Amino acid sequence: MLYLLIVSLLWGFSFGLVKTEFSDISGSTLAMLRMAIALPCFLPFLGKPFRHLDYNAVRLMGIGAIQYGLMYVCLFSSFTHLTGYEVALLTIFTPLYVVLVDAFLIRRRPPSWFWWTALLAVAGALWIFNPKALPQKIPGILLMQVANFCFAAGQVAYRRLRLNLSGSKDHTCYAWLYLGALLATIPFAVAGNPIGEIQSLRGNQWLALLYLGSIASGLAFFLWNSGAVRVNTATLAVFNNLKIPIATLISILVFRESASLERLVPGLIVLLLALGWAELAARKRATSGS
């Protein structure tokens, strides 16, 4: 449980850090740099079965391109329109997309509770945004939905692929996912001015990048996987979304982002209620086997 708490704190700092330190860097360039730093962290742990390019390696690269590459491009680009805590709050839709993608792949309609929790989550998210500022926020909100969908689709695809990779551990094949993610971000970055943006980076920005790439992505994923096998499913579900209130508080208290508490607090409560309802319903459904 300690590992999961540490990772939640590490990820909680990421949202405010990206907003405050990289507002002058495009989301695609930031995504490419983060993947370029994260990839070497996993290369030493590449297992023997995964040290050559084969069908499974290509599939892992494809998953990484979607789950991390495209997701990070969209997520970092959304910071142009949203605050750090708003980006963190909007990640709450990822579990709902996981249900939707999984239902689509098995050709089954989503359960009835899905639509009610989705509606409640949308209501909570919309309550947080000032109606007058909402038109300016819409591009960021839409980018976050694409990011959430990419991360959800990647999770489902990776879970299905791992069932066929018996005898291996997650960290032994993760380098392929990050290589796919890096290759996916390069075209988006090249479309802008990546060389000029990289040359303009200051010392504190490079330190922040090293943190985001090696710690928030590299170390955090190892700690998360280690912690996940030491707790029960219910505890893991809670920690999966603990980063949302943590990131919100850190962005406001540490990075001094302005927020309307009369809108933020009720909206956050509604979002957490939607999340709790979805998790309880999913757990009940798994227990009953329906």
CSV table of C-alpha atoms in Angstrom, one decimal:
chain,number,residue,atom,x,y,z
A,1,MET,CA,0.0,0.0,0.0
A,2,LEU,CA,2.9,2.3,0.7
A,3,TYR,CA,4.2,1.9,-2.9
A,4,LEU,CA,0.7,2.9,-4.2
A,5,LEU,CA,0.6,6.0,-2.0
A,6,ILE,CA,4.1,7.0,-3.2
A,7,VAL,CA,3.1,6.7,-6.8
A,8,SER,CA,-0.1,8.6,-6.3
A,9,LEU,CA,1.9,11.5,-4.8
A,10,LEU,CA,4.4,11.3,-7.7
A,11,TRP,CA,1.7,11.4,-10.3
A,12,GLY,CA,-0.2,14.1,-8.3
A,13,PHE,CA,2.7,16.5,-8.7
A,14,SER,CA,2.9,15.9,-12.5
A,15,PHE,CA,-0.2,17.8,-13.4
A,16,GLY,CA,0.7,21.1,-11.7
A,17,LEU,CA,4.4,20.7,-12.9
A,18,VAL,CA,3.4,20.4,-16.5
A,19,LYS,CA,1.2,23.4,-16.4
A,20,THR,CA,3.6,25.7,-14.6
A,21,GLU,CA,6.9,24.6,-16.2
A,22,PHE,CA,5.9,23.8,-19.8
A,23,SER,CA,3.3,26.3,-20.8
A,24,ASP,CA,5.6,27.5,-23.6
A,25,ILE,CA,6.3,24.0,-25.0
A,26,SER,CA,3.9,22.2,-27.3
A,27,GLY,CA,2.2,19.1,-26.0
A,28,SER,CA,3.6,16.9,-28.7
A,29,THR,CA,7.2,18.0,-28.1
A,30,LEU,CA,6.7,17.4,-24.3
A,31,ALA,CA,5.3,14.0,-25.0
A,32,MET,CA,8.2,13.0,-27.2
A,33,LEU,CA,10.8,14.2,-24.7
A,34,ARG,CA,9.1,12.4,-21.8
A,35,MET,CA,9.0,9.1,-23.8
A,36,ALA,CA,12.6,9.5,-24.9
A,37,ILE,CA,13.6,9.8,-21.2
A,38,ALA,CA,11.3,7.0,-20.0
A,39,LEU,CA,12.4,4.4,-22.6
A,40,PRO,CA,16.0,4.0,-21.4
A,41,CYS,CA,14.7,3.3,-17.9
A,42,PHE,CA,13.1,0.1,-19.1
A,43,LEU,CA,15.7,-1.1,-21.5
A,44,PRO,CA,17.9,-2.7,-18.9
A,45,PHE,CA,15.0,-4.9,-17.7
A,46,LEU,CA,14.1,-6.2,-21.2
A,47,GLY,CA,13.7,-9.9,-20.8
A,48,LYS,CA,15.3,-12.5,-23.0
A,49,PRO,CA,12.0,-13.5,-24.8
A,50,PHE,CA,11.5,-9.8,-25.8
A,51,ARG,CA,15.0,-9.0,-27.0
A,52,HIS,CA,14.2,-9.4,-30.7
A,53,LEU,CA,11.5,-7.9,-32.9
A,54,ASP,CA,8.7,-10.4,-33.4
A,55,TYR,CA,4.9,-10.4,-33.6
A,56,ASN,CA,4.4,-9.8,-29.9
A,57,ALA,CA,6.9,-7.0,-29.8
A,58,VAL,CA,5.1,-5.3,-32.7
A,59,ARG,CA,1.8,-5.7,-30.9
A,60,LEU,CA,3.3,-4.2,-27.7
A,61,MET,CA,4.6,-1.3,-29.7
A,62,GLY,CA,1.2,-0.7,-31.2
A,63,ILE,CA,-0.4,-0.7,-27.7
A,64,GLY,CA,2.3,1.7,-26.4
A,65,ALA,CA,1.7,4.0,-29.3
A,66,ILE,CA,-1.9,4.4,-28.4
A,67,GLN,CA,-1.9,4.0,-24.6
A,68,TYR,CA,1.1,6.3,-23.9
A,69,GLY,CA,2.1,8.0,-27.2
A,70,LEU,CA,-1.2,9.4,-28.5
A,71,MET,CA,-2.5,9.7,-24.9
A,72,TYR,CA,0.3,11.9,-23.8
A,73,VAL,CA,0.1,14.0,-27.0
A,74,CYS,CA,-3.5,14.7,-26.3
A,75,LEU,CA,-3.1,15.1,-22.5
A,76,PHE,CA,-0.2,17.5,-22.7
A,77,SER,CA,-1.9,19.5,-25.5
A,78,SER,CA,-5.0,19.9,-23.3
A,79,PHE,CA,-2.9,22.0,-20.8
A,80,THR,CA,-3.1,24.8,-23.3
A,81,HIS,CA,-6.8,25.2,-22.5
A,82,LEU,CA,-7.1,23.7,-19.0
A,83,THR,CA,-5.5,24.1,-15.6
A,84,GLY,CA,-3.5,21.3,-14.0
A,85,TYR,CA,-6.3,20.3,-11.6
A,86,GLU,CA,-8.9,20.4,-14.4
A,87,VAL,CA,-6.8,17.9,-16.4
A,88,ALA,CA,-6.5,15.7,-13.3
A,89,LEU,CA,-10.2,15.8,-12.7
A,90,LEU,CA,-11.1,14.9,-16.3
A,91,THR,CA,-9.0,11.7,-16.0
A,92,ILE,CA,-11.9,10.3,-13.9
A,93,PHE,CA,-13.6,9.2,-17.2
A,94,THR,CA,-10.9,6.6,-18.0
A,95,PRO,CA,-12.5,3.8,-16.0
A,96,LEU,CA,-15.8,4.4,-17.9
A,97,TYR,CA,-14.0,4.1,-21.2
A,98,VAL,CA,-12.4,0.9,-20.0
A,99,VAL,CA,-15.9,-0.6,-19.5
A,100,LEU,CA,-17.0,0.8,-22.9
A,101,VAL,CA,-14.0,-0.6,-24.8
A,102,ASP,CA,-14.2,-4.0,-23.1
A,103,ALA,CA,-17.9,-4.3,-23.8
A,104,PHE,CA,-17.3,-3.4,-27.5
A,105,LEU,CA,-14.6,-6.1,-27.9
A,106,ILE,CA,-16.7,-8.8,-26.4
A,107,ARG,CA,-19.7,-7.5,-28.4
A,108,ARG,CA,-21.9,-7.0,-25.3
A,109,ARG,CA,-23.9,-3.9,-24.4
A,110,PRO,CA,-22.5,-1.9,-21.4
A,111,PRO,CA,-24.4,-2.6,-18.2
A,112,SER,CA,-27.2,-0.2,-17.2
A,113,TRP,CA,-25.2,1.3,-14.3
A,114,PHE,CA,-22.5,2.5,-16.8
A,115,TRP,CA,-24.9,5.0,-18.4
A,116,TRP,CA,-26.0,6.4,-15.0
A,117,THR,CA,-22.5,6.8,-13.6
A,118,ALA,CA,-21.3,8.3,-16.9
A,119,LEU,CA,-24.1,10.9,-16.8
A,120,LEU,CA,-23.3,11.6,-13.1
A,121,ALA,CA,-19.6,12.1,-13.9
A,122,VAL,CA,-20.4,14.4,-16.8
A,123,ALA,CA,-22.7,16.5,-14.5
A,124,GLY,CA,-19.9,16.7,-11.9
A,125,ALA,CA,-17.3,17.7,-14.4
A,126,LEU,CA,-19.5,20.4,-16.0
A,127,TRP,CA,-20.4,21.8,-12.6
A,128,ILE,CA,-16.7,22.5,-12.0
A,129,PHE,CA,-16.3,24.7,-15.0
A,130,ASN,CA,-17.6,28.3,-15.0
A,131,PRO,CA,-20.3,28.5,-17.7
A,132,LYS,CA,-18.7,31.7,-19.0
A,133,ALA,CA,-15.3,30.1,-19.5
A,134,LEU,CA,-16.7,26.8,-20.8
A,135,PRO,CA,-16.4,27.7,-24.6
A,136,GLN,CA,-12.7,28.3,-24.1
A,137,LYS,CA,-12.3,25.0,-22.2
A,138,ILE,CA,-14.1,22.8,-24.8
A,139,PRO,CA,-11.0,22.0,-26.9
A,140,GLY,CA,-9.1,20.9,-23.8
A,141,ILE,CA,-12.1,18.8,-22.6
A,142,LEU,CA,-12.3,17.0,-26.0
A,143,LEU,CA,-8.6,16.4,-26.0
A,144,MET,CA,-8.9,14.8,-22.6
A,145,GLN,CA,-11.6,12.5,-23.8
A,146,VAL,CA,-9.4,11.3,-26.6
A,147,ALA,CA,-6.5,10.9,-24.1
A,148,ASN,CA,-8.8,8.9,-21.7
A,149,PHE,CA,-10.0,6.7,-24.5
A,150,CYS,CA,-6.5,6.0,-25.7
A,151,PHE,CA,-5.3,5.1,-22.2
A,152,ALA,CA,-8.4,2.9,-21.6
A,153,ALA,CA,-8.1,1.1,-25.0
A,154,GLY,CA,-4.4,0.5,-24.3
A,155,GLN,CA,-5.1,-1.0,-20.8
A,156,VAL,CA,-7.7,-3.4,-22.2
A,157,ALA,CA,-5.5,-4.4,-25.2
A,158,TYR,CA,-2.4,-4.9,-22.9
A,159,ARG,CA,-4.4,-7.0,-20.4
A,160,ARG,CA,-5.6,-9.3,-23.2
A,161,LEU,CA,-2.1,-9.6,-24.7
A,162,ARG,CA,-0.6,-10.4,-21.3
A,163,LEU,CA,-2.8,-13.4,-21.0
A,164,ASN,CA,-0.9,-14.9,-23.9
A,165,LEU,CA,2.5,-14.0,-22.5
A,166,SER,CA,2.7,-16.5,-19.7
A,167,GLY,CA,5.8,-16.8,-17.6
A,168,SER,CA,6.8,-13.2,-18.2
A,169,LYS,CA,6.6,-10.1,-16.0
A,170,ASP,CA,5.4,-6.7,-16.9
A,171,HIS,CA,8.7,-4.9,-16.6
A,172,THR,CA,10.4,-7.3,-18.9
A,173,CYS,CA,8.5,-6.2,-21.9
A,174,TYR,CA,7.7,-2.6,-21.1
A,175,ALA,CA,10.5,-1.2,-23.2
A,176,TRP,CA,8.6,-2.1,-26.4
A,177,LEU,CA,5.5,-0.2,-25.2
A,178,TYR,CA,7.7,2.9,-24.7
A,179,LEU,CA,9.4,2.5,-28.0
A,180,GLY,CA,6.1,2.4,-29.7
A,181,ALA,CA,5.0,5.5,-27.7
A,182,LEU,CA,8.1,7.4,-28.7
A,183,LEU,CA,7.7,6.6,-32.4
A,184,ALA,CA,4.0,7.7,-32.2
A,185,THR,CA,4.9,11.1,-30.7
A,186,ILE,CA,7.7,12.0,-33.2
A,187,PRO,CA,5.4,12.8,-36.2
A,188,PHE,CA,3.3,15.2,-34.0
A,189,ALA,CA,6.4,16.9,-32.6
A,190,VAL,CA,8.1,17.2,-36.0
A,191,ALA,CA,5.0,19.0,-37.4
A,192,GLY,CA,5.9,21.8,-35.0
A,193,ASN,CA,9.2,23.3,-34.1
A,194,PRO,CA,10.8,20.7,-31.8
A,195,ILE,CA,14.4,21.7,-32.2
A,196,GLY,CA,13.7,25.3,-31.4
A,197,GLU,CA,11.6,24.3,-28.4
A,198,ILE,CA,14.3,21.9,-27.1
A,199,GLN,CA,17.0,24.6,-27.5
A,200,SER,CA,14.8,27.0,-25.5
A,201,LEU,CA,14.5,24.7,-22.5
A,202,ARG,CA,16.0,26.1,-19.3
A,203,GLY,CA,17.8,24.2,-16.6
A,204,ASN,CA,14.8,23.9,-14.3
A,205,GLN,CA,12.7,22.6,-17.2
A,206,TRP,CA,15.3,19.9,-17.9
A,207,LEU,CA,15.1,18.9,-14.2
A,208,ALA,CA,11.4,18.8,-14.4
A,209,LEU,CA,11.6,16.6,-17.6
A,210,LEU,CA,13.9,14.2,-15.9
A,211,TYR,CA,11.4,13.9,-13.1
A,212,LEU,CA,8.5,13.4,-15.4
A,213,GLY,CA,10.3,10.9,-17.7
A,214,SER,CA,12.4,8.8,-15.3
A,215,ILE,CA,10.5,9.2,-12.0
A,216,ALA,CA,6.8,9.8,-12.8
A,217,SER,CA,6.9,7.3,-15.7
A,218,GLY,CA,9.9,5.0,-15.1
A,219,LEU,CA,10.2,4.5,-11.3
A,220,ALA,CA,6.5,5.0,-10.7
A,221,PHE,CA,5.4,2.2,-13.0
A,222,PHE,CA,7.8,-0.2,-11.3
A,223,LEU,CA,6.5,0.8,-7.8
A,224,TRP,CA,2.9,0.6,-9.0
A,225,ASN,CA,3.3,-2.9,-10.3
A,226,SER,CA,5.1,-4.0,-7.1
A,227,GLY,CA,2.4,-2.5,-5.0
A,228,ALA,CA,-0.5,-3.8,-7.0
A,229,VAL,CA,0.4,-7.4,-6.2
A,230,ARG,CA,0.5,-6.7,-2.5
A,231,VAL,CA,-3.0,-5.4,-2.0
A,232,ASN,CA,-6.5,-6.6,-2.7
A,233,THR,CA,-8.6,-5.5,-5.7
A,234,ALA,CA,-10.7,-3.1,-3.7
A,235,THR,CA,-7.7,-1.2,-2.4
A,236,LEU,CA,-6.1,-1.1,-5.8
A,237,ALA,CA,-9.3,0.4,-7.3
A,238,VAL,CA,-9.2,3.2,-4.7
A,239,PHE,CA,-5.6,4.0,-5.3
A,240,ASN,CA,-6.1,4.0,-9.1
A,241,ASN,CA,-8.0,7.3,-8.7
A,242,LEU,CA,-6.4,8.7,-5.6
A,243,LYS,CA,-4.2,10.9,-7.8
A,244,ILE,CA,-7.3,12.9,-8.7
A,245,PRO,CA,-7.9,14.6,-5.3
A,246,ILE,CA,-4.2,14.6,-4.6
A,247,ALA,CA,-3.4,16.3,-7.9
A,248,THR,CA,-6.2,18.8,-7.3
A,249,LEU,CA,-4.9,19.8,-3.9
A,250,ILE,CA,-1.3,20.0,-5.1
A,251,SER,CA,-2.1,22.1,-8.1
A,252,ILE,CA,-4.1,24.6,-6.0
A,253,LEU,CA,-1.9,24.6,-2.8
A,254,VAL,CA,1.6,24.0,-4.2
A,255,PHE,CA,1.4,25.4,-7.7
A,256,ARG,CA,-1.0,28.2,-6.7
A,257,GLU,CA,-3.6,27.6,-9.4
A,258,SER,CA,-6.7,29.6,-8.9
A,259,ALA,CA,-10.0,27.7,-8.4
A,260,SER,CA,-13.6,28.5,-7.5
A,261,LEU,CA,-14.1,26.4,-4.4
A,262,GLU,CA,-17.9,26.8,-4.5
A,263,ARG,CA,-17.8,25.1,-7.9
A,264,LEU,CA,-14.8,22.8,-7.4
A,265,VAL,CA,-15.8,21.1,-4.1
A,266,PRO,CA,-19.4,20.1,-5.1
A,267,GLY,CA,-18.2,19.0,-8.5
A,268,LEU,CA,-15.4,16.9,-7.1
A,269,ILE,CA,-17.9,15.3,-4.6
A,270,VAL,CA,-20.2,14.3,-7.5
A,271,LEU,CA,-17.3,13.0,-9.5
A,272,LEU,CA,-16.1,10.8,-6.6
A,273,LEU,CA,-19.7,9.6,-6.1
A,274,ALA,CA,-19.8,8.6,-9.7
A,275,LEU,CA,-16.5,6.8,-9.4
A,276,GLY,CA,-17.5,5.0,-6.2
A,277,TRP,CA,-20.8,3.9,-7.8
A,278,ALA,CA,-19.0,2.6,-10.9
A,279,GLU,CA,-16.4,0.7,-8.8
A,280,LEU,CA,-19.1,-0.9,-6.5
A,281,ALA,CA,-21.2,-1.9,-9.5
A,282,ALA,CA,-18.3,-3.4,-11.4
A,283,ARG,CA,-17.1,-5.3,-8.3
A,284,LYS,CA,-20.7,-6.6,-7.6
A,285,ARG,CA,-21.0,-7.7,-11.2
A,286,ALA,CA,-17.6,-9.5,-11.1
A,287,THR,CA,-18.6,-11.2,-7.9
A,288,SER,CA,-21.9,-12.4,-9.3
A,289,GLY,CA,-20.3,-13.5,-12.6
A,290,SER,CA,-22.9,-11.7,-14.6
